[in-house]
Amino acid sequence: MAIVPLFIPVVIASWAILTFYSGTGFLRSVFALVGLDFPVWAFTMVTVIIGSVWTSLPFAVLMVSSGLQSVPNAMIEAARDAGAGSLRTIVSVIVPMAAVPIIIATTFTAIGIVGSFTVPYFTGPNSPNMLGVDMSNYFSAFNQPQQSAVMAFTVFLIASGIAALYVWANFRSAKEQGKV
């Protein structure tokens, strides 16, 4: 189920999310049938977050699940034999052994969200705008390319920091496997 959004174009998903949470959308209509009032989330940061999760989730799930599958069952069974419960097994065995794939999935997702334009443009509020939309407005609508260049450089610095984390995770993974 988590991979289904991968096959839905971002523009269509953004429009669907916007109409789903609008004043005349599905959720509001269903809640009205039972006499409850549901807030209008269209054109708010809530819809931007929902849209970003919707578009980022499939790829992240694929990457994290491949990392979780690499954890040997023998380690999980050993933890259970030692008396560890499910939560303790997850925290002490599974997450540390799958840390590198989780970090890589997180960095890919973060870069995608930092560079996203479509979801914030369609579903976000008019003010404050998300960074990608603001860069576009400053460059084309406001005719202030200097401000958009500064914003682009800031995004580049953020993306470089995320990329450094990705390189560190790959280096650590290669070192653990004895390739470095």
PDB file of N, CA and C in Angstrom, residues 43 53 81 157:
ATOM      1  N   PHE A  43      -4.909  24.709   1.211  1.00  0.00           N
ATOM      2  CA  PHE A  43      -4.046  25.889   1.161  1.00  0.00           C
ATOM      3  C   PHE A  43      -3.450  26.234   2.520  1.00  0.00           C
ATOM      4  N   VAL A  53       4.610  14.085   2.386  1.00  0.00           N
ATOM      5  CA  VAL A  53       4.682  12.702   2.869  1.00  0.00           C
ATOM      6  C   VAL A  53       4.169  11.754   1.799  1.00  0.00           C
ATOM      7  N   ASP A  81      15.743 -14.720  22.296  1.00  0.00           N
ATOM      8  CA  ASP A  81      16.173 -15.784  23.207  1.00  0.00           C
ATOM      9  C   ASP A  81      16.770 -15.218  24.487  1.00  0.00           C
ATOM     10  N   LEU A 157      23.424  25.080   0.083  1.00  0.00           N
ATOM     11  CA  LEU A 157      24.142  24.781   1.330  1.00  0.00           C
ATOM     12  C   LEU A 157      23.418  23.715   2.156  1.00  0.00           C
TER      13      LEU A 157
END
